[in-house]
Structures are given as structure tokens and as C-alpha cells.
């Protein structure tokens, strides 16, 4: 790979997953719907808790794909061109996030205590928040946010896909112009969605850094999924000669950096509340640090420590199998982190992890996977018309 | 990496060849590397990707310095706060335990980053022999649009591993490598154009 070496990059075309993958994902979806239905009858509290957790987890993955796309447009990033279509494919799930949000809205009385007027009445704090935490306003503003995200996803994906055919660099500039607008809107709306959908599970509690905490998880998990998918596709031979060890190295650096970022934000949230020790704030950590939730709270730093030490060395960021393992770990770690955010508001006694949680999650994996599989089967797996692709393929630093 | 040149008299210190583009110095560097001189180095106005491979430079050990510098910083940062707050002069702050580690994390973190950074810079200066007050004259064009390879005179005893240095030979090698201008340089200043 000499400097300046260029040449025609062979277009791998769309990636059609094996029929068994598609049917497996379909089965997972059916299992998920059946489990959720059964869960509603057996133990509805657990079913709803699992729904809102998985809704937020997968919505963040889909939105994270759009966030990374916008980030790379605004910075005119070169390295990411070969893997661009991978994180773009996640956004195809966004319309279904709107559906799962509507499911959350249907179960609002089972999920959010503040939705019961008799619970709010007489509670000074909740009465003060009542105009914001009202069912109509809650549903409308979150649906509007999801519609805005879907709008930006459609616009930017349309330009990106159109570029495959004509290679017009002006499409890159169009997306570059749209990216900052989206990023500003994203910062506001995702903070709002975090407050609304996650933080208001405990309507008395508040933490101004909570939106950043959720954002750090969004970035953390989306990077991990991008790496996992890139390695999966590489192993299936479609990205040969396009995604090389340098691109894995860059992804690994990102994953490493945002593990640290998550720890930084998570600890900042904890330390300020612990230090000030004010009764209206400490409740959140009190019942997480004592009783049935203590063990999980003490295990939570592993979400940072494992990627930190496993990805510290340069060679491990360039090792396909190491990166795949850490990527899968990070996805699981973030899922458990969200469980740690959601479940203590439902079950003071400790974590609930059984067939309802597993089945519901499996259903979401099936739905999300089907979206990505369909997207990749329809569009080129590599953004072949991206003007930055040739330079990125012969990416050579370090 | 430069060899020491302390005899002060204005003898030839080596031969320098100029190149006009990153591609030219990359392919030239491969040929100079193949010629197997003991001391040679490159000068470029900006980082040229792949040049370190062409030159045959090994990975630096500096990341290890950073790691152990950071580890030292973490230990000092935590240890000192523990000693002052819990051992030497225990003070009850808000009813919290004397060793309230969450309160110590920010300082320990900062000292970790500080020592990791400073030790890396110090080690970098040390292994590069910087600051360097002897060889100071620099061709302005090497910071703008020119690239250069220098083959330095071999002052130590010859051993069989390397190609013995001679000025004419080095000039010949640089010309074959595609240098657009080749000249001998002296100790008193490498690049007085």
C-alpha cells in the first residue's frame, strides 16, 4: 500500500444475508411478541419494564447510527467512508422505534408513576412538575422528536444512497450542511427523550447530567455495534480490501475513548450527588447502593474497566477477534447499564432477569436485525460513490 | 537519531539529498534503506504517511513510559490524599469516612494524566537527544515544500553489518534514489543553503 496508490475499488454491491439468518430473525421477533404477551399476563410489571428498557436501548442504537454519520460529515472525516453504510443501516430501525414508543405510551400507566393523577395529588414536587409530566405533552413531544430524527435520517440517507449511483460530491456537501443542524437538534431532543423516558421513571429525582449519561451510552453502544457488524461482514468476505486493520484500529480507538467518556460522565453524576448529599438527589443512588441492587452497582464499573484494559494496547485494537469480543461485551454491558437505570424504579428488591426479559430482548434483536438485514440487502454495503472512499481505502497512517 | 559529532572541526558530516514530493521521498527512502547505511534520517515539512515503514523505524517504546507514568501518577494522587486525609491529619468532612475515595478521584485522575503526559514528553526529548544546540541551521524550504534524506558520516568503528560510509558512495546512492539535489554537509551547520 504505497502512498498515493489508488485504483478502481470493486463495488461489493448489496449484502444479501443467508436465508437462515432472515428466518432466524423472524423467529426471534415472534418469540419476542409471544414472550411480551405472555409476560403481560404472567407479570405485567416486568414485561412493561423490559419493554421500555429495550425500546430505549434499540432506539439509541438507531439514532446513534445517524449521530455518527452526522459527526463524520461535520468533521469531513476520511477514515470512516468504508464503514459509513454500516452505521447508516442502523437508522432504518428508527420508524420502528416510533412504534415501540407508541407501545410505551399505551403502557404509560404501568410504566410512569406520574401518569396517575391520584399519585401526583398532594405531592408538592410532582404537582410542580405536573404541567411538564402530563400524558398528552409527554407523548406529543417524544413523537415529534422521533419524527424529526426520522426526517433527518431519510434526508441524509437519500443523499448518501443517491451518491452511490452518480458519485456527485455535492451530495456530501449537502449532508455536511445538514449535519450541524441535526446535531444541535439531536442534543436537545435526545436530552429530552432521556429525561422523559428514563429519568421520569423516578419522577422525584433529577440530574442535569442525565442526558449526557444516556448520550455516552448511545455513542458507546453504537460504536460497538458498528465494529461488530464490520467484523461480521469482513468475515463474510464482502469488505475484503476495503475495510483494513487501520479502520478497525480507528474504531477501536473510538470505542476505547468513549468507554472512558462513559465512566467520566457516570462518575461525575455519582460523585456530585454523593458529595453534596442532598436528600432530594440521593434517593436514586441510595436504593442502588444498598440491598438487592448493590452487587450490580459495584459491577457496573466493568463497563469501563473491561474495554479500557482489553483495548489499551495498540495490537488489540487491530485484532479482529479481540475487537469483536470487546464489541459484544460493550453491547451487553450497555444493555445491563440501562437495566440498572430502569429496573430499580420497578423492583426495589433487586434485578429481575428471566424469561420475560430475555424473550422481550430477543424480540427486539429480531426486529432491529431484520431492519438492518433488509437495508443491507437493498443498498450497497459500501458507499461506493463517496468521494472520500478511495483515500480511505488506502488509509495508511500509523 | 543522530550520531554524536563533537570534534568541532568543519569536516563533512554527511550527505543530504533533496526531494520534491512525498512520493519521491518515499520511494527514495526505500532505496536508501536498501543501501544499508548505519545512520540516515529524513526531514519533511509535514508527516509523510508510510515514511517510517520505508525507513525501517521500529515501534516506539514511549507508550510504556506513558502507561507507567500514569500508573505512578494514580498511585501518588490517591496515596497522598489518603495519607493527608486519613493518616496524618484526619478531618471529619460532612460525616463521611476519612478515606472517602470518591472525593479523591478527580485529583488522582488529574495527577494520572499529568504524570503520563509529562513523563512521555520528557522521555521523548531524552531519546531524541533534544534540545539540540549544535545542529541548528535549517533550510527554510524544508519547512515549506522540500523533503530531504541525510546520510550521516559513520564515525564509529566499522562493523560488518552496515555499508561503510564514503561521501562519493553516499552521493551516488542518493542520486540513484532520485534526489533532485545532492550535497555534502558539514558539522558547523547541516543545512545552510
XYZ file of C-alpha atoms in Angstrom:
591
model
C 0.000 0.000 0.000
C 2.211 2.762 -1.195
C 1.206 6.331 -0.610
C -0.931 7.710 -3.382
C -1.832 4.263 -4.599
C -5.315 4.418 -5.963
C -7.334 2.437 -8.343
C -10.828 1.344 -9.025
C -12.466 -0.074 -5.922
C -14.574 -3.079 -6.702
C -18.160 -2.477 -5.604
C -19.216 -5.380 -3.366
C -22.839 -4.440 -4.004
C -25.624 -5.133 -1.520
C -25.063 -7.861 1.043
C -27.753 -10.473 0.945
C -27.808 -12.348 4.231
C -28.323 -16.066 4.157
C -31.995 -17.075 4.230
C -31.407 -18.840 7.562
C -30.353 -15.525 9.134
C -33.535 -13.873 7.928
C -35.774 -16.668 9.138
C -33.948 -16.822 12.483
C -34.552 -13.105 12.979
C -38.217 -13.610 12.111
C -38.464 -16.391 14.678
C -36.809 -14.136 17.260
C -39.411 -11.471 16.544
C -42.265 -13.930 17.007
C -40.673 -15.241 20.201
C -40.401 -11.663 21.418
C -44.024 -10.798 20.732
C -45.182 -14.066 22.298
C -42.977 -13.553 25.363
C -44.152 -9.989 25.810
C -47.762 -11.121 25.508
C -47.195 -13.951 27.953
C -45.257 -11.627 30.217
C -48.149 -9.177 30.338
C -50.347 -11.951 31.684
C -47.790 -13.575 33.977
C -46.102 -10.491 35.438
C -47.066 -7.315 33.627
C -44.725 -5.084 35.640
C -41.702 -6.997 34.368
C -43.000 -7.013 30.801
C -43.503 -3.239 30.746
C -40.137 -2.579 32.420
C -38.454 -4.753 29.828
C -40.320 -3.027 27.012
C -39.276 0.484 27.990
C -35.683 -0.600 28.570
C -35.347 -2.326 25.217
C -37.225 0.424 23.439
C -34.685 2.940 24.685
C -31.708 0.654 24.020
C -32.553 -0.029 20.390
C -33.862 3.466 19.674
C -30.497 4.787 20.850
C -28.637 2.360 18.592
C -30.638 3.513 15.564
C -30.241 7.172 16.458
C -26.576 6.577 17.237
C -26.064 5.473 13.634
C -27.396 8.814 12.450
C -25.349 10.664 15.066
C -22.095 9.037 13.931
C -22.992 9.739 10.300
C -23.586 13.420 11.090
C -20.423 13.584 13.171
C -18.341 12.242 10.305
C -19.947 14.644 7.849
C -19.351 17.672 10.004
C -15.708 16.758 10.577
C -15.177 15.783 6.923
C -13.820 12.501 8.241
C -11.983 10.400 5.701
C -11.309 7.198 7.667
C -14.975 6.330 8.146
C -16.009 6.257 4.475
C -15.653 2.452 4.080
C -17.826 1.714 7.127
C -20.287 4.562 6.578
C -23.041 2.362 5.201
C -22.846 0.095 8.253
C -23.848 2.697 10.825
C -26.223 4.272 8.335
C -28.039 0.952 8.137
C -28.933 1.183 11.854
C -31.137 4.201 11.163
C -33.529 2.009 9.183
C -34.874 0.926 12.587
C -35.954 4.457 13.575
C -39.567 4.174 12.278
C -39.965 1.068 14.437
C -38.654 2.999 17.422
C -41.663 5.237 16.861
C -43.849 2.128 17.004
C -42.244 0.840 20.180
C -42.594 4.290 21.696
C -46.318 4.129 20.956
C -46.331 0.771 22.763
C -44.666 2.501 25.714
C -47.332 5.198 25.507
C -50.029 2.541 25.621
C -48.492 1.152 28.804
C -47.836 4.567 30.295
C -49.881 3.893 33.435
C -47.866 0.733 34.088
C -44.519 2.410 33.474
C -44.661 6.001 34.745
C -45.999 6.709 38.216
C -46.545 10.368 37.393
C -49.234 9.402 34.880
C -51.639 8.685 37.780
C -53.358 11.894 38.943
C -54.091 10.325 42.343
C -50.344 9.647 42.798
C -49.428 13.223 41.918
C -52.119 14.843 44.046
C -50.787 16.130 47.333
C -47.144 15.616 46.343
C -45.616 19.084 46.182
C -42.756 18.075 43.910
C -44.889 16.177 41.447
C -47.588 18.834 41.432
C -44.893 21.320 40.474
C -43.818 19.098 37.583
C -47.348 18.221 36.531
C -47.543 20.605 33.601
C -44.455 19.030 32.055
C -45.078 15.430 33.091
C -48.566 15.198 31.632
C -49.572 12.349 29.374
C -50.548 14.427 26.350
C -47.456 16.636 26.365
C -45.191 13.641 27.045
C -46.487 11.647 24.094
C -46.601 14.580 21.684
C -43.099 15.902 22.325
C -41.498 12.466 22.135
C -43.350 11.581 18.941
C -42.275 14.912 17.465
C -38.649 14.181 18.415
C -38.805 10.748 16.780
C -40.367 12.265 13.650
C -37.567 14.835 13.467
C -34.946 12.077 13.710
C -36.707 10.043 11.039
C -36.869 13.119 8.816
C -33.112 13.740 9.100
C -32.361 10.049 8.631
C -34.416 9.903 5.454
C -32.876 13.095 4.062
C -29.269 12.170 4.772
C -29.643 8.545 3.742
C -31.305 9.575 0.495
C -28.311 11.761 -0.396
C -25.868 9.085 0.671
C -27.529 6.338 -1.368
C -28.020 8.584 -4.404
C -24.276 9.228 -4.370
C -23.627 5.517 -4.976
C -25.041 5.903 -8.455
C -23.615 9.241 -9.548
C -20.651 9.949 -7.231
C -21.718 13.590 -7.059
C -19.597 15.270 -4.372
C -22.252 17.943 -3.883
C -24.367 15.344 -2.087
C -21.602 15.099 0.525
C -21.697 18.879 0.879
C -25.472 18.806 1.275
C -25.197 16.301 4.105
C -22.354 18.290 5.578
C -24.633 21.326 5.677
C -27.425 19.321 7.270
C -25.192 17.653 9.877
C -24.741 20.612 12.267
C -28.453 21.330 12.188
C -29.167 17.737 13.093
C -26.509 17.635 15.802
C -27.947 20.682 17.567
C -31.482 19.318 17.307
C -30.200 15.907 18.422
C -28.533 17.311 21.531
C -31.764 18.954 22.632
C -34.216 16.233 21.657
C -32.177 13.301 22.902
C -31.638 15.014 26.252
C -35.392 15.494 26.377
C -36.054 11.870 25.440
C -33.601 10.722 28.141
C -35.269 12.862 30.786
C -38.744 11.848 29.698
C -38.376 8.164 29.004
C -35.678 7.181 31.518
C -35.293 9.802 34.244
C -39.004 10.308 34.840
C -39.281 6.650 35.828
C -38.355 8.141 39.209
C -40.343 11.373 38.919
C -38.957 12.893 42.108
C -35.351 12.537 41.104
C -33.436 14.803 38.766
C -29.898 15.010 37.490
C -28.908 17.645 34.945
C -26.151 15.422 33.541
C -28.546 12.555 32.906
C -28.986 13.392 29.207
C -25.216 13.285 28.723
C -25.121 9.991 30.605
C -27.624 8.479 28.161
C -25.758 10.035 25.246
C -22.480 8.475 26.393
C -24.237 5.097 26.347
C -25.657 5.789 22.900
C -22.238 6.536 21.460
C -20.618 3.647 23.360
C -23.092 1.050 22.134
C -23.375 2.292 18.552
C -19.610 2.229 18.091
C -19.548 -1.313 19.470
C -22.298 -2.440 17.112
C -20.541 -0.786 14.156
C -17.359 -2.699 14.950
C -19.236 -5.976 15.418
C -21.066 -5.562 12.101
C -17.897 -4.509 10.254
C -16.080 -7.597 11.522
C -19.063 -9.820 10.689
C -19.096 -8.506 7.120
C -15.335 -8.791 6.827
C -15.506 -12.405 7.897
C -18.130 -12.984 5.235
C -15.647 -11.709 2.711
C -17.566 -8.684 1.461
C -15.278 -5.964 2.760
C -12.035 -7.557 1.562
C -9.598 -4.890 0.519
C -11.926 -2.119 1.701
C -12.027 -2.260 5.479
C -8.497 -2.969 6.661
C -6.808 -3.151 10.053
C -6.359 0.624 10.088
C -10.109 1.122 10.045
C -10.560 -1.410 12.841
C -7.825 0.427 14.720
C -9.726 3.715 14.387
C -12.960 2.095 15.526
C -11.099 0.538 18.446
C -9.729 3.938 19.459
C -13.227 5.379 19.378
C -14.604 2.504 21.476
C -11.771 2.950 23.941
C -12.234 6.700 24.163
C -15.961 6.529 24.743
C -15.651 3.835 27.384
C -13.606 6.407 29.248
C -16.198 9.063 28.431
C -18.997 6.948 29.862
C -17.034 6.380 33.069
C -16.234 10.072 33.307
C -19.880 11.094 32.952
C -21.206 8.287 35.124
C -18.753 9.068 37.897
C -19.424 12.802 37.624
C -23.108 12.149 38.143
C -22.439 9.908 41.110
C -19.758 11.971 42.803
C -21.619 15.276 42.842
C -24.710 13.660 44.322
C -22.657 11.661 46.829
C -20.628 14.717 47.837
C -23.497 17.192 48.211
C -25.573 14.525 49.943
C -28.868 16.352 49.454
C -31.969 14.317 50.261
C -33.816 15.173 47.049
C -30.972 13.769 44.950
C -29.534 10.849 46.877
C -32.534 8.532 46.616
C -31.514 7.331 43.176
C -28.183 6.026 44.446
C -29.364 5.034 47.902
C -31.530 2.199 46.712
C -28.993 1.231 44.085
C -26.089 1.060 46.534
C -27.914 -0.947 49.190
C -29.905 -4.142 49.223
C -30.555 -6.210 46.128
C -29.096 -3.670 43.716
C -25.730 -3.211 45.442
C -23.973 -6.046 43.651
C -24.961 -4.808 40.218
C -23.932 -1.254 41.097
C -20.498 -2.458 42.129
C -20.188 -4.494 38.922
C -21.148 -1.528 36.741
C -17.600 -0.073 36.503
C -16.709 -3.189 34.485
C -18.496 -1.463 31.617
C -15.481 0.850 31.615
C -12.687 -1.308 33.044
C -13.008 -4.257 30.646
C -12.788 -2.248 27.391
C -10.169 0.017 28.972
C -7.709 -2.742 29.705
C -8.558 -5.024 26.783
C -8.225 -2.236 24.218
C -5.297 -0.417 25.830
C -2.649 -1.961 23.625
C -2.337 -0.987 20.004
C -2.319 -4.575 18.767
C -5.598 -5.413 20.457
C -7.367 -2.613 18.604
C -6.084 -4.099 15.362
C -7.032 -7.667 16.240
C -10.294 -8.692 14.664
C -11.199 -11.294 17.273
C -10.283 -9.081 20.244
C -12.307 -6.189 18.878
C -15.269 -8.451 18.167
C -15.201 -9.825 21.709
C -14.946 -6.379 23.289
C -17.675 -5.066 20.966
C -20.093 -7.788 22.038
C -19.162 -7.203 25.666
C -19.842 -3.481 25.290
C -23.276 -4.089 23.785
C -24.177 -6.409 26.658
C -22.679 -4.010 29.212
C -24.751 -1.134 27.909
C -27.880 -3.283 27.975
C -27.238 -4.090 31.639
C -26.481 -0.432 32.326
C -29.936 0.503 31.025
C -31.420 -2.312 33.074
C -29.716 -0.722 36.075
C -31.309 2.614 35.159
C -34.805 1.213 34.566
C -35.432 -1.729 36.845
C -34.700 -0.299 40.308
C -37.670 2.023 39.760
C -39.880 -1.035 39.351
C -38.293 -3.598 41.632
C -36.710 -2.258 44.804
C -35.770 -5.816 45.806
C -33.191 -6.401 43.077
C -32.570 -7.250 39.414
C -35.180 -9.263 37.567
C -33.682 -11.397 34.856
C -35.674 -14.299 33.496
C -37.676 -15.476 30.525
C -39.678 -12.246 30.241
C -36.573 -10.049 29.993
C -34.686 -12.449 27.733
C -37.654 -13.081 25.459
C -38.538 -9.411 25.057
C -34.931 -8.537 24.288
C -34.753 -11.356 21.751
C -37.814 -9.913 20.034
C -36.170 -6.500 19.772
C -32.993 -8.107 18.391
C -35.145 -9.800 15.759
C -36.838 -6.544 14.800
C -33.663 -4.461 14.752
C -31.763 -7.202 12.922
C -34.459 -7.532 10.294
C -34.318 -3.798 9.580
C -30.530 -3.877 9.179
C -30.605 -7.059 7.090
C -33.269 -5.630 4.774
C -31.356 -2.375 4.427
C -28.100 -4.136 3.596
C -29.836 -6.360 1.080
C -31.258 -3.341 -0.691
C -28.326 -0.920 -0.722
C -24.619 -1.163 -1.448
C -22.780 -2.317 1.624
C -20.038 0.210 0.830
C -20.763 3.841 -0.053
C -19.089 3.319 -3.384
C -19.699 6.844 -4.698
C -18.303 8.635 -1.639
C -15.534 10.946 -2.846
C -13.547 10.152 0.313
C -13.648 6.396 -0.229
C -10.533 5.946 -2.425
C -8.293 7.772 0.013
C -9.856 5.966 2.959
C -9.411 2.514 1.431
C -5.693 3.132 1.095
C -5.756 4.546 4.575
C -2.269 4.409 5.789
C -1.487 6.292 8.937
C 0.492 4.606 11.710
C 18.667 9.522 15.636
C 21.899 11.311 15.136
C 25.366 10.174 15.878
C 27.412 12.370 18.149
C 29.740 14.786 16.452
C 31.845 16.509 18.989
C 35.174 17.137 17.320
C 34.062 20.602 16.268
C 36.126 20.920 13.128
C 34.370 21.522 9.882
C 34.638 18.059 8.427
C 31.930 16.543 6.280
C 29.121 15.330 8.494
C 27.234 13.598 5.775
C 25.410 13.971 2.522
C 21.973 15.423 2.033
C 19.658 14.839 -0.912
C 16.579 16.902 -1.648
C 13.289 15.610 -2.974
C 10.325 17.495 -4.358
C 7.300 15.466 -3.267
C 6.135 12.994 -0.604
C 6.012 10.233 -3.208
C 9.572 10.968 -4.308
C 10.984 10.813 -0.780
C 9.001 7.633 -0.043
C 10.419 5.719 -2.981
C 13.831 7.327 -2.435
C 13.816 6.290 1.215
C 13.218 2.664 0.254
C 16.337 2.705 -1.904
C 18.432 4.434 0.772
C 17.211 1.904 3.313
C 18.162 -0.922 0.960
C 21.661 0.547 0.631
C 22.074 -0.270 4.339
C 23.927 2.726 5.751
C 24.195 2.964 9.501
C 22.839 6.465 10.063
C 20.283 8.126 7.872
C 17.221 10.222 8.526
C 14.505 12.175 6.786
C 13.283 15.762 7.021
C 9.803 16.689 5.836
C 7.648 19.769 6.275
C 4.698 17.595 7.347
C 4.217 13.945 8.328
C 4.526 11.679 5.293
C 2.414 8.578 5.813
C 4.414 5.388 5.465
C 7.826 7.044 5.682
C 8.582 5.390 8.995
C 7.974 1.982 7.401
C 10.192 2.837 4.443
C 12.879 3.983 6.857
C 12.525 0.782 8.872
C 11.799 2.503 12.186
C 10.606 0.216 14.932
C 7.561 0.967 17.091
C 8.459 3.389 19.817
C 8.553 2.204 23.419
C 7.081 5.540 24.556
C 3.560 4.118 25.191
C 5.064 2.075 28.020
C 6.511 5.222 29.539
C 3.041 6.774 29.325
C 1.473 3.746 30.980
C 3.839 3.561 33.897
C 3.902 7.345 34.218
C 0.112 7.257 34.506
C 0.214 4.400 36.985
C 2.721 6.294 39.118
C 0.505 9.373 38.974
C -2.535 7.389 40.041
C -0.663 5.895 42.976
C 0.756 9.233 44.093
C -2.565 11.038 43.605
C -4.565 8.543 45.610
C -1.843 7.765 48.136
C -1.070 11.354 49.016
C -4.717 12.227 49.599
C -5.162 9.096 51.671
C -2.142 9.989 53.750
C -3.143 13.630 54.335
C -6.859 12.999 54.920
C -6.901 9.694 56.720
C -3.478 9.160 58.293
C -1.501 12.298 59.026
C -4.296 14.713 59.911
C -7.726 13.060 59.817
C -10.519 15.590 59.427
C -14.189 14.780 59.606
C -15.806 16.242 56.488
C -19.580 16.093 56.466
C -19.582 12.899 58.498
C -18.029 10.991 55.641
C -15.317 8.372 56.235
C -11.746 9.673 56.426
C -10.809 7.699 53.349
C -13.637 8.939 51.114
C -12.201 7.713 47.872
C -14.861 9.213 45.533
C -13.771 12.662 46.624
C -10.152 11.796 45.779
C -10.837 10.510 42.282
C -10.767 13.872 40.445
C -7.351 14.816 41.843
C -5.966 11.305 41.358
C -7.250 11.370 37.776
C -5.609 14.713 37.074
C -2.279 13.617 38.522
C -2.518 10.437 36.426
C -2.946 12.444 33.245
C -0.302 14.969 34.279
C 2.423 12.430 35.014
C 1.539 10.319 31.988
C 1.886 13.380 29.774
C 4.989 14.882 31.352
C 6.858 11.583 31.514
C 6.081 10.937 27.855
C 7.371 14.343 26.769
C 10.464 14.003 28.945
C 11.221 10.522 27.604
C 10.665 11.718 24.042
C 13.136 14.588 24.482
C 15.624 12.229 26.078
C 15.627 9.543 23.376
C 15.713 12.123 20.592
C 18.662 13.939 22.155
C 16.708 17.169 22.333
C 17.088 20.064 22.771
C 19.881 20.088 20.264
C 22.019 23.216 20.282
C 24.743 22.078 17.904
C 22.957 21.353 14.673
C 20.783 24.336 14.269
C 20.894 25.785 10.811
C 17.875 24.705 8.910
C 16.934 25.212 5.306
C 13.731 27.169 5.247
C 12.455 25.220 2.291
C 12.427 22.029 4.403
C 9.638 23.557 6.453
C 7.693 24.587 3.354
C 7.864 22.405 0.259
C 11.096 20.397 0.217
C 11.898 16.941 1.539
C 15.332 15.610 2.357
C 17.220 12.468 3.286
C 20.518 12.768 5.066
C 23.100 10.015 5.176
C 25.409 10.731 8.043
C 29.093 10.031 8.181
C 29.906 6.956 10.173
C 32.297 7.948 12.907
C 32.384 4.791 14.942
C 34.479 1.748 14.078
C 33.101 -0.042 11.068
C 31.451 -3.309 11.678
C 30.430 -5.723 9.005
C 26.710 -5.245 9.461
C 26.479 -1.916 7.652
C 27.684 -0.486 4.383
C 30.850 1.528 5.046
C 30.307 5.259 4.572
C 32.106 7.194 1.918
C 30.994 10.551 0.647
C 31.044 9.667 -3.038
C 29.183 6.450 -2.438
C 26.503 8.218 -0.413
C 26.104 10.870 -3.118
C 25.743 8.128 -5.690
C 23.101 6.316 -3.634
C 21.069 9.490 -3.128
C 21.223 10.300 -6.835
C 20.062 6.797 -7.707
C 17.270 7.232 -5.146
C 16.010 10.134 -7.207
C 17.220 13.139 -5.203
C 16.923 16.343 -7.194
C 19.898 17.951 -5.496
C 22.680 16.324 -3.504
C 25.400 17.967 -1.495
C 27.782 17.287 1.326
C 27.098 18.979 4.616
C 29.461 19.904 7.389
C 29.345 19.839 11.130
C 29.023 23.548 11.630
C 25.561 23.517 10.205
C 23.701 20.980 8.269
C 21.541 22.995 6.008
C 22.977 26.361 5.246
C 21.601 26.671 1.740
